[in-house]
Coordinates of N, CA and C and ligand atoms in Angstrom, one line a residue:
M1 N -13.0 -21.7 3.4 CA -13.6 -20.6 2.5 C -12.7 -19.4 2.4
K2 N -12.7 -18.5 1.3 CA -12.2 -17.2 1.5 C -13.1 -16.3 2.2
K3 N -12.6 -15.5 2.9 CA -13.3 -14.3 3.6 C -13.3 -13.2 2.7
I4 N -14.6 -12.6 2.8 CA -14.5 -11.4 1.8 C -15.4 -10.2 2.5
L5 N -14.8 -9.1 2.7 CA -15.3 -7.9 3.6 C -16.3 -7.5 2.5
V6 N -17.4 -7.0 3.1 CA -18.6 -6.3 2.5 C -19.0 -5.0 3.2
L7 N -18.3 -3.9 2.8 CA -18.7 -2.5 3.3 C -19.6 -1.9 2.3
E8 N -20.8 -1.8 3.0 CA -22.2 -1.2 2.3 C -23.2 -0.8 3.3
D9 N -23.4 0.6 3.5 CA -24.4 1.1 4.3 C -25.6 0.6 4.1
E10 N -26.1 0.5 3.0 CA -27.6 0.3 2.6 C -27.6 -1.5 2.9
P11 N -28.5 -1.8 3.9 CA -29.0 -3.0 4.2 C -29.5 -3.9 3.1
N12 N -30.4 -3.2 2.3 CA -30.6 -4.1 1.1 C -29.5 -4.6 0.2
I13 N -28.7 -3.8 -0.4 CA -27.7 -4.1 -1.2 C -26.8 -5.0 -0.4
R14 N -26.5 -4.6 0.7 CA -25.3 -5.6 1.5 C -25.7 -6.9 1.6
S15 N -27.3 -7.2 1.9 CA -27.6 -8.5 2.0 C -27.7 -9.3 0.7
F16 N -28.0 -8.4 -0.2 CA -28.0 -9.0 -1.8 C -26.5 -9.4 -2.1
V17 N -25.5 -8.6 -1.7 CA -24.3 -8.9 -1.9 C -23.8 -10.3 -1.4
V18 N -24.1 -10.0 -0.1 CA -23.7 -11.2 1.0 C -24.4 -12.5 0.7
I19 N -25.7 -12.5 0.2 CA -26.2 -13.8 -0.2 C -25.5 -14.3 -1.5
N20 N -25.3 -13.5 -2.5 CA -24.4 -14.0 -3.7 C -23.4 -14.4 -3.4
L21 N -22.5 -13.7 -2.5 CA -21.3 -14.5 -2.1 C -21.4 -15.7 -1.5
R22 N -22.2 -15.9 -0.6 CA -22.5 -17.2 0.1 C -22.7 -18.2 -0.9
R23 N -23.5 -17.9 -1.9 CA -23.9 -18.8 -2.8 C -22.8 -19.3 -3.7
N24 N -21.8 -18.8 -3.9 CA -20.6 -18.8 -4.6 C -19.3 -19.3 -3.9
G25 N -19.7 -19.9 -2.5 CA -18.7 -20.2 -1.8 C -17.8 -19.5 -1.0
Y26 N -18.2 -18.3 -0.8 CA -17.3 -17.3 0.0 C -17.9 -17.3 1.4
E27 N -17.2 -16.5 2.3 CA -17.5 -16.3 3.5 C -17.6 -14.6 3.7
P28 N -18.7 -14.1 3.6 CA -18.8 -12.6 3.7 C -18.6 -12.1 5.2
I29 N -17.9 -11.1 5.4 CA -17.8 -10.5 6.7 C -18.6 -9.1 6.5
E30 N -19.6 -8.7 7.2 CA -20.3 -7.6 6.7 C -20.0 -6.4 7.5
A31 N -19.8 -5.1 6.9 CA -19.6 -3.7 7.8 C -20.5 -2.6 7.1
E32 N -21.1 -1.8 8.0 CA -21.9 -1.0 7.7 C -21.6 0.4 7.6
N33 N -20.1 0.6 8.1 CA -19.5 2.1 7.9 C -18.1 1.8 7.7
G34 N -17.4 2.7 7.5 CA -15.9 2.7 7.4 C -15.1 2.3 8.5
M35 N -15.4 2.7 9.9 CA -14.5 2.6 10.8 C -14.9 0.9 11.2
D36 N -16.4 0.4 10.9 CA -16.5 -0.9 11.3 C -15.7 -1.6 10.3
A37 N -15.6 -1.2 9.1 CA -14.7 -2.2 8.1 C -13.4 -2.4 8.6
L38 N -12.8 -1.1 8.9 CA -11.4 -1.1 9.5 C -11.2 -2.1 10.8
S39 N -12.2 -2.1 11.6 CA -11.9 -2.9 12.8 C -12.2 -4.4 12.4
Q40 N -13.3 -4.5 11.4 CA -13.3 -6.0 10.9 C -12.1 -6.5 10.5
L41 N -11.4 -5.7 9.4 CA -10.1 -6.2 9.0 C -9.0 -6.5 9.9
E42 N -9.0 -5.8 11.2 CA -8.1 -6.0 12.2 C -8.3 -7.2 12.8
K43 N -9.7 -7.5 13.0 CA -10.2 -8.9 13.7 C -10.0 -10.0 12.7
N44 N -10.2 -9.9 11.6 CA -10.0 -10.9 10.6 C -8.9 -10.5 9.7
P45 N -7.6 -11.0 10.0 CA -6.4 -10.6 9.3 C -6.4 -11.5 7.9
D46 N -7.2 -12.6 8.0 CA -7.3 -13.5 6.9 C -8.2 -13.3 5.8
I47 N -8.8 -11.8 5.9 CA -9.7 -11.7 4.7 C -9.0 -11.4 3.6
S48 N -9.4 -12.0 2.6 CA -8.6 -12.1 1.2 C -8.8 -10.6 0.2
L49 N -10.3 -10.5 0.4 CA -10.7 -9.3 -0.6 C -11.6 -8.4 0.3
A50 N -11.9 -7.2 -0.3 CA -12.8 -6.3 0.4 C -13.7 -5.6 -0.6
L51 N -15.0 -5.6 -0.5 CA -15.8 -4.9 -1.6 C -16.0 -3.6 -0.7
L52 N -15.7 -2.3 -1.4 CA -15.9 -1.1 -0.6 C -16.9 0.0 -1.3
D53 N -18.2 0.1 -0.6 CA -19.1 1.2 -1.1 C -18.2 2.5 -0.8
V54 N -18.6 3.4 -1.8 CA -18.0 4.7 -1.7 C -18.6 5.8 -0.8
M55 N -19.9 5.7 -1.0 CA -20.7 6.8 -0.3 C -21.1 6.0 1.2
L56 N -20.5 6.6 2.3 CA -20.9 6.0 3.6 C -21.2 7.3 4.6
P57 N -21.6 6.7 5.8 CA -22.1 7.8 6.8 C -20.9 8.6 7.4
D58 N -19.7 7.6 7.6 CA -18.6 8.2 8.2 C -17.4 8.5 7.2
I59 N -16.5 7.9 7.1 CA -15.4 8.0 6.1 C -15.7 7.3 4.7
D60 N -15.6 8.0 3.5 CA -15.8 7.3 2.3 C -15.1 6.2 2.1
G61 N -15.6 5.2 1.2 CA -14.9 4.2 0.7 C -13.5 4.4 0.3
F62 N -13.0 5.3 -0.6 CA -11.5 5.8 -0.7 C -10.8 5.9 0.0
E63 N -11.4 6.5 1.2 CA -10.5 6.8 2.5 C -10.1 5.4 3.1
V64 N -11.2 4.5 3.2 CA -10.8 3.2 3.8 C -10.1 2.4 3.1
C65 N -9.9 2.4 1.8 CA -9.3 2.1 0.8 C -7.5 2.3 1.0
R66 N -7.4 4.0 1.1 CA -6.2 4.3 1.6 C -5.5 3.8 2.8
R67 N -6.6 3.8 3.7 CA -6.1 3.2 5.0 C -5.7 1.8 5.1
I68 N -6.4 1.2 4.3 CA -6.2 -0.4 4.2 C -4.6 -0.4 3.5
R69 N -4.3 0.3 2.5 CA -3.2 0.2 1.7 C -1.8 0.7 2.5
A70 N -2.3 1.9 3.2 CA -1.2 2.5 4.1 C -0.7 1.5 5.2
S71 N -1.8 0.8 5.8 CA -1.1 -0.3 6.6 C -0.4 -1.4 6.1
G72 N 0.0 -1.3 4.8 CA 0.8 -2.3 4.2 C 0.1 -3.6 3.7
S73 N -1.4 -3.5 3.8 CA -2.0 -4.7 3.3 C -2.3 -4.7 1.8
K74 N -1.9 -6.0 1.3 CA -2.0 -6.4 -0.1 C -3.5 -7.1 -0.7
I75 N -4.7 -6.9 0.4 CA -5.9 -7.6 0.1 C -6.3 -7.2 -1.4
G76 N -7.2 -7.9 -2.0 CA -7.9 -7.5 -3.0 C -9.1 -6.3 -2.7
I77 N -9.0 -5.4 -3.5 CA -9.9 -4.4 -3.1 C -11.1 -3.9 -4.3
I78 N -12.1 -4.0 -4.4 CA -13.0 -3.7 -5.3 C -14.3 -2.8 -5.0
M79 N -14.0 -1.4 -5.3 CA -14.9 -0.5 -5.1 C -16.3 -0.8 -5.8
L80 N -17.2 -0.3 -5.1 CA -18.7 -0.1 -5.4 C -18.8 1.2 -5.6
T81 N -19.1 1.5 -6.9 CA -19.4 2.9 -7.1 C -20.6 3.1 -7.7
A82 N -21.4 4.2 -6.9 CA -22.7 4.6 -7.2 C -22.7 5.1 -8.8
K83 N -21.9 6.0 -8.8 CA -22.0 6.7 -10.1 C -21.3 6.0 -11.2
S84 N -21.7 6.2 -12.4 CA -20.7 5.7 -13.5 C -19.6 6.8 -14.0
Q85 N -19.8 7.9 -13.2 CA -18.6 8.8 -13.6 C -17.1 8.2 -13.6
E86 N -16.4 8.7 -14.5 CA -15.1 8.2 -14.8 C -14.3 8.3 -13.5
I87 N -14.6 10.1 -13.0 CA -13.8 10.4 -11.7 C -13.6 9.4 -10.5
D88 N -14.9 8.7 -10.4 CA -14.9 7.7 -9.4 C -13.9 6.5 -9.5
K89 N -13.9 6.1 -10.8 CA -13.0 5.1 -11.1 C -11.7 5.4 -10.9
V90 N -11.3 6.5 -11.5 CA -9.9 6.9 -11.3 C -9.5 7.1 -9.9
T91 N -10.2 7.8 -9.2 CA -9.8 7.9 -7.7 C -9.7 6.5 -7.0
G92 N -10.6 5.8 -7.4 CA -10.4 4.5 -6.8 C -9.3 3.6 -7.3
L93 N -8.9 3.7 -8.3 CA -7.8 3.1 -8.8 C -6.5 3.8 -8.3
M94 N -6.6 5.1 -8.2 CA -5.3 5.9 -7.5 C -5.1 5.6 -6.2
T95 N -6.2 5.2 -5.5 CA -6.1 5.0 -4.0 C -5.4 3.5 -3.7
G96 N -5.4 2.8 -4.6 CA -4.9 1.6 -4.6 C -5.9 0.3 -4.6
A97 N -7.1 0.7 -5.3 CA -8.3 -0.3 -5.5 C -7.6 -1.2 -6.6
D98 N -8.1 -2.5 -6.6 CA -7.7 -3.2 -7.8 C -9.0 -3.2 -9.1
D99 N -10.0 -3.0 -8.7 CA -10.9 -2.9 -9.7 C -12.2 -2.2 -9.1
Y100 N -13.4 -2.1 -9.8 CA -14.2 -1.5 -9.2 C -15.7 -2.0 -10.1
V101 N -17.0 -1.8 -9.6 CA -18.0 -2.3 -9.9 C -18.9 -1.1 -9.8
T102 N -19.7 -1.0 -10.9 CA -20.8 0.4 -10.9 C -22.3 -0.3 -10.9
K103 N -22.6 0.5 -9.6 CA -23.9 0.3 -9.5 C -24.9 0.8 -10.2
P104 N -26.0 0.0 -10.6 CA -26.5 -1.3 -10.1 C -25.8 -2.4 -10.8
F105 N -25.3 -3.4 -10.3 CA -24.6 -4.6 -10.6 C -25.3 -5.8 -10.5
S106 N -25.5 -6.8 -11.5 CA -26.0 -7.9 -11.2 C -25.0 -9.0 -10.4
P107 N -25.8 -10.0 -9.9 CA -24.9 -11.1 -9.2 C -23.9 -11.6 -9.8
A108 N -24.2 -11.7 -11.1 CA -23.2 -12.5 -11.8 C -21.9 -11.7 -12.2
E109 N -22.2 -10.1 -12.3 CA -21.3 -9.2 -12.7 C -20.2 -9.3 -11.5
L110 N -20.9 -9.0 -10.4 CA -20.1 -9.0 -9.1 C -19.2 -10.4 -8.9
T111 N -20.0 -11.4 -8.9 CA -19.1 -12.6 -8.6 C -17.9 -12.8 -9.7
A112 N -18.2 -12.4 -10.9 CA -17.1 -12.6 -11.7 C -15.9 -11.7 -11.6
R113 N -16.4 -10.7 -11.1 CA -15.1 -9.6 -10.5 C -14.5 -10.3 -9.6
V114 N -15.1 -10.8 -8.6 CA -14.4 -11.2 -7.5 C -13.8 -12.4 -7.6
D115 N -14.4 -13.6 -8.5 CA -13.5 -14.8 -8.9 C -12.3 -14.3 -9.5
A116 N -12.5 -13.4 -10.2 CA -11.1 -12.9 -11.2 C -10.2 -12.2 -10.4
L117 N -10.5 -11.6 -9.5 CA -9.6 -10.8 -8.7 C -8.9 -11.9 -7.6
I118 N -9.7 -12.8 -7.2 CA -8.9 -13.8 -6.0 C -8.3 -14.7 -6.9
R119 N -8.4 -15.1 -8.1 CA -7.4 -15.7 -9.0 C -6.3 -15.1 -9.2
R120 N -6.4 -13.6 -9.5 CA -5.3 -13.1 -9.9 C -4.0 -12.8 -8.7
L121 N -4.9 -12.7 -7.4 CA -4.3 -12.8 -6.2 C -3.5 -13.9 -5.9
G122 N -4.2 -15.2 -6.2 CA -3.6 -16.8 -5.9 C -2.5 -16.8 -6.6
N123 N -2.5 -16.2 -8.0 CA -1.4 -16.7 -8.9 C -0.3 -15.9 -8.5
D124 N -0.1 -14.8 -8.1 CA 0.8 -14.1 -7.4 C 1.5 -15.1 -6.3
A125 N 2.2 -16.2 -6.5 CA 2.6 -17.0 -5.5 C 3.2 -16.4 -4.4
G126 N 2.6 -16.9 -3.4 CA 3.3 -16.3 -2.1 C 2.6 -15.1 -1.7
D127 N 3.3 -14.2 -0.9 CA 2.7 -13.0 -0.4 C 3.2 -11.9 -1.4
K128 N 4.5 -11.9 -1.8 CA 5.0 -11.0 -2.7 C 6.3 -11.6 -3.6
P129 N 6.4 -11.2 -4.5 CA 7.8 -11.5 -5.2 C 8.7 -11.2 -4.8
S130 N 9.8 -11.9 -5.0 CA 11.3 -11.8 -4.5 C 11.9 -10.5 -4.8
Y131 N 11.3 -9.9 -5.9 CA 11.9 -8.6 -6.4 C 11.2 -7.4 -5.7
E132 N 10.1 -7.6 -4.6 CA 9.7 -6.6 -4.2 C 10.0 -6.7 -2.4
I133 N 10.2 -5.6 -1.9 CA 10.6 -5.4 -0.6 C 9.6 -4.1 -0.1
S134 N 8.8 -4.6 1.1 CA 7.8 -3.8 1.7 C 7.9 -3.6 3.1
S135 N 7.7 -2.2 3.2 CA 8.0 -1.6 4.8 C 7.0 -0.7 5.0
G136 N 6.2 -0.8 5.8 CA 5.2 0.1 6.2 C 4.6 0.6 5.0
P137 N 4.3 1.8 4.7 CA 3.6 2.4 3.6 C 4.7 2.4 2.1
F138 N 5.8 1.7 2.2 CA 6.8 1.9 1.2 C 6.9 0.4 0.5
L139 N 6.7 0.4 -0.9 CA 7.1 -0.8 -1.8 C 8.0 -0.5 -2.8
L140 N 9.2 -1.2 -2.5 CA 10.2 -1.0 -3.4 C 10.6 -2.2 -4.3
N141 N 10.3 -1.9 -5.7 CA 10.6 -2.9 -6.7 C 12.1 -3.0 -7.3
T142 N 12.8 -4.0 -6.9 CA 14.1 -4.0 -7.3 C 14.4 -4.6 -8.7
R143 N 13.3 -4.8 -9.3 CA 13.2 -5.4 -11.0 C 13.4 -4.0 -11.9
N144 N 12.3 -3.3 -11.4 CA 12.5 -1.9 -12.0 C 12.7 -0.7 -11.4
R145 N 13.3 -0.9 -10.3 CA 14.0 0.1 -9.7 C 13.2 1.3 -9.4
T146 N 11.9 0.9 -8.8 CA 10.9 1.9 -8.3 C 10.4 2.0 -7.0
L147 N 10.2 3.0 -6.4 CA 9.5 3.1 -5.0 C 8.2 3.5 -4.9
E148 N 7.2 3.0 -4.2 CA 6.0 3.7 -4.1 C 5.8 3.7 -2.7
K149 N 5.2 4.9 -2.2 CA 4.6 5.0 -1.0 C 3.1 5.3 -1.0
D150 N 2.4 4.4 -0.1 CA 0.7 4.2 -0.2 C 0.4 4.1 -1.8
C151 N 1.2 3.3 -2.6 CA 0.7 3.2 -4.0 C 1.0 4.3 -5.0
K152 N 1.7 5.1 -4.6 CA 2.2 6.4 -5.3 C 3.5 6.4 -5.6
R153 N 3.9 6.5 -6.9 CA 5.2 6.2 -7.3 C 6.1 7.5 -6.9
L154 N 7.2 7.4 -6.4 CA 8.1 8.6 -6.2 C 9.3 8.3 -6.8
K155 N 9.5 9.7 -7.5 CA 10.7 9.6 -8.4 C 12.1 9.8 -7.7
L156 N 12.9 8.8 -8.1 CA 14.2 8.9 -7.3 C 15.3 8.9 -8.3
T157 N 16.4 9.6 -7.7 CA 17.7 9.5 -8.5 C 18.2 8.1 -8.2
Q158 N 19.2 7.7 -9.1 CA 19.7 6.4 -8.8 C 20.5 6.3 -7.4
I159 N 21.1 7.2 -7.2 CA 21.9 7.1 -6.0 C 20.6 7.2 -4.8
E160 N 19.6 7.9 -4.7 CA 18.6 7.6 -3.9 C 18.0 6.3 -3.7
Y161 N 17.7 5.8 -5.0 CA 17.3 4.6 -5.1 C 18.4 3.6 -4.3
L162 N 19.4 3.6 -4.6 CA 20.5 2.8 -3.9 C 20.6 2.9 -2.4
L163 N 20.2 4.2 -1.9 CA 20.2 4.5 -0.5 C 18.9 3.9 0.1
I164 N 18.1 4.0 -0.6 CA 16.6 3.3 0.3 C 16.7 1.8 0.1
K165 N 17.1 1.6 -0.9 CA 17.4 0.0 -1.1 C 18.2 -0.5 0.0
L166 N 19.3 0.0 0.5 CA 19.9 -0.5 1.4 C 19.5 -0.6 2.6
F167 N 18.7 0.8 3.0 CA 17.9 0.8 4.3 C 16.7 -0.3 4.4
M168 N 16.1 -0.2 3.3 CA 15.1 -1.4 3.3 C 15.4 -2.5 3.5
E169 N 16.8 -3.1 2.7 CA 17.2 -4.3 3.1 C 17.7 -4.6 4.8
N170 N 17.8 -3.5 5.3 CA 18.3 -3.6 6.6 C 17.6 -2.9 7.8
P171 N 16.3 -3.1 7.9 CA 15.5 -2.6 8.6 C 15.8 -2.7 10.1
G172 N 15.9 -1.5 10.8 CA 16.2 -1.3 12.1 C 18.0 -1.4 12.5
K173 N 18.5 -1.5 11.5 CA 20.1 -1.5 11.7 C 20.7 -0.4 11.5
A174 N 21.3 0.2 12.8 CA 22.0 1.4 12.7 C 23.4 1.2 11.7
M175 N 23.5 2.0 10.5 CA 24.4 2.2 9.8 C 25.3 3.5 9.8
S176 N 26.4 3.1 10.0 CA 27.3 4.3 10.0 C 27.7 5.0 8.6
R177 N 28.0 6.2 8.5 CA 28.1 6.9 7.2 C 29.0 6.5 6.3
E178 N 30.2 5.7 7.0 CA 31.3 5.0 6.3 C 30.7 3.7 5.5
D179 N 29.9 3.1 6.2 CA 29.2 1.6 5.8 C 28.5 2.4 4.3
I180 N 27.5 3.2 4.6 CA 26.5 3.7 3.7 C 27.2 4.3 2.5
L181 N 28.4 4.9 2.7 CA 28.9 5.5 1.5 C 29.8 4.4 0.6
R182 N 30.2 3.4 1.7 CA 31.0 2.4 1.0 C 29.9 1.2 0.0
A183 N 28.9 1.2 0.7 CA 27.5 0.4 -0.1 C 27.0 1.1 -1.2
V184 N 27.0 2.3 -0.9 CA 26.2 3.3 -2.3 C 27.1 3.6 -3.4
W185 N 28.2 4.2 -2.7 CA 28.9 4.9 -3.9 C 30.4 4.0 -4.4
G186 N 30.4 2.8 -3.5 CA 31.6 2.1 -3.8 C 32.8 2.4 -3.1
E187 N 33.6 1.2 -2.9 CA 35.0 1.0 -2.2 C 36.0 2.5 -2.6
D188 N 35.8 2.6 -4.0 CA 36.9 3.3 -4.7 C 36.6 4.9 -4.5
F189 N 35.3 5.3 -3.9 CA 34.8 6.7 -4.2 C 35.8 7.5 -3.0
S190 N 36.1 8.6 -3.4 CA 37.0 9.2 -2.5 C 36.3 10.7 -1.9
G191 N 35.0 10.6 -2.2 CA 34.3 11.8 -1.8 C 34.2 11.8 -0.3
E192 N 33.6 12.8 0.4 CA 33.4 13.1 1.6 C 32.1 12.3 2.2
L193 N 32.1 12.2 3.7 CA 31.0 11.7 4.4 C 29.7 12.3 4.2
K194 N 30.1 13.9 4.0 CA 29.0 14.8 4.0 C 28.2 14.5 2.8
T195 N 28.7 13.8 1.8 CA 28.0 13.3 0.6 C 26.7 12.7 1.0
V196 N 26.9 11.7 2.0 CA 25.8 10.8 2.6 C 24.7 11.8 3.1
D197 N 25.1 12.7 4.0 CA 24.3 13.5 4.7 C 23.4 14.2 3.6
V198 N 23.9 14.7 2.6 CA 23.3 15.9 1.7 C 22.3 14.6 1.1
N199 N 22.6 13.5 0.4 CA 21.6 12.7 -0.1 C 20.5 12.2 0.6
I200 N 21.0 11.9 1.8 CA 19.9 11.4 3.1 C 18.8 12.7 3.1
R201 N 19.1 13.9 3.1 CA 18.6 14.8 3.3 C 17.5 15.2 2.1
R202 N 18.0 14.8 0.9 CA 17.2 14.8 -0.4 C 16.3 13.7 -0.2
L203 N 16.5 12.6 0.2 CA 15.8 11.6 0.2 C 14.6 11.5 1.1
R204 N 14.9 12.2 2.1 CA 13.9 12.4 3.4 C 12.9 13.4 2.6
I205 N 13.3 14.3 1.7 CA 12.3 15.5 1.4 C 11.4 14.6 0.6
K206 N 11.6 13.4 0.0 CA 10.6 12.6 -1.0 C 9.9 11.7 -0.2
I207 N 10.5 11.1 0.7 CA 9.9 10.0 1.5 C 9.1 10.5 2.8
E208 N 9.6 11.5 3.3 CA 9.1 11.7 4.8 C 7.9 13.0 4.8
A209 N 6.7 12.7 5.6 CA 5.8 13.7 5.4 C 6.4 15.2 6.1
D210 N 7.4 14.7 7.0 CA 8.1 16.1 7.6 C 9.5 15.7 7.8
P211 N 10.1 16.1 6.8 CA 11.6 15.8 6.8 C 12.4 16.3 7.8
T212 N 12.0 17.3 8.5 CA 12.7 17.7 9.7 C 12.3 16.8 11.0
E213 N 11.3 16.2 10.9 CA 10.9 15.0 11.9 C 10.9 13.7 11.2
P214 N 11.9 13.1 10.9 CA 11.7 11.8 9.8 C 11.4 10.5 10.7
E215 N 10.3 10.2 10.2 CA 9.7 9.0 10.8 C 10.1 7.7 10.5
F216 N 10.7 7.6 9.0 CA 11.2 6.3 8.6 C 12.9 6.4 8.4
L217 N 13.6 7.3 7.9 CA 14.8 7.2 7.8 C 15.4 8.3 9.1
T218 N 15.6 7.3 10.3 CA 16.0 8.3 11.2 C 17.4 8.6 11.4
T219 N 17.8 9.5 12.3 CA 19.3 9.7 12.3 C 19.8 9.0 13.8
V220 N 21.1 8.2 13.7 CA 21.4 7.7 14.8 C 22.6 8.7 15.2
W221 N 22.4 9.3 16.1 CA 23.4 10.6 16.5 C 24.7 10.2 16.8
G222 N 25.8 10.7 16.4 CA 27.0 10.6 16.3 C 27.4 9.4 15.8
F223 N 26.8 8.7 15.0 CA 27.0 7.4 14.0 C 26.7 7.4 12.6
G224 N 25.0 7.4 12.5 CA 24.8 7.5 11.0 C 23.3 7.6 11.0
Y225 N 22.7 6.4 10.2 CA 21.3 6.4 10.0 C 21.0 5.0 10.1
K226 N 19.5 4.9 10.2 CA 18.5 3.7 10.6 C 17.3 3.8 10.0
W227 N 16.8 2.6 9.0 CA 15.5 2.4 8.8 C 14.7 2.1 10.0
G228 N 14.0 3.3 10.4 CA 13.4 3.2 11.7 C 12.1 2.5 11.9
Y229 N 11.6 2.1 10.7 CA 10.2 2.0 10.5 C 10.1 0.5 11.2
Ligands
CA301 CA1 -23.6 3.9 0.3

């Protein structure tokens, strides 16, 4: 039975959702606030999908969504938005939600959305397609040469793309500047090793929260660099 997290602070709505999910063959896991939801997800790593209410007593549903995605989780997320305002839907989808249902909703509508998303997730054979490399909050798509951090697209030059691809393909491996130069610029490149440093610096500005204290692309002193995540 697929586990579904139901985050909703109003007991009436929560039990209404839970009953309907059970009736449709799902195993609901209940949470009444944002922090509770995050700890339930930790306790139940096999949860397939989460229904997240937006207005909650502690952290809001968008923040819960953001934290789920920041942890690298690819579970299905449906936002339960109270208002029918477009802004809620847009924010929800931008923070990494897959779908949204506007309250009040009928049991049939909710289960139809849940079924559809479960089907969609199931069709993505395996965990992730072979052209995707994920690491922490990053998702690199080698088919269309794009990088996302926390589901947000980062604009990279082709050199920066090749650099981050090299690092994400070799997590934890210390790479010398010579190795990096050869792998990214090619054997015939006659430029200086400084070229590597300059481009790493630019890449850090795009991917690190604080480029002077890099958390992901770290320096290996006197040697080169490492994907430290
Ligand atoms: Ca609420």
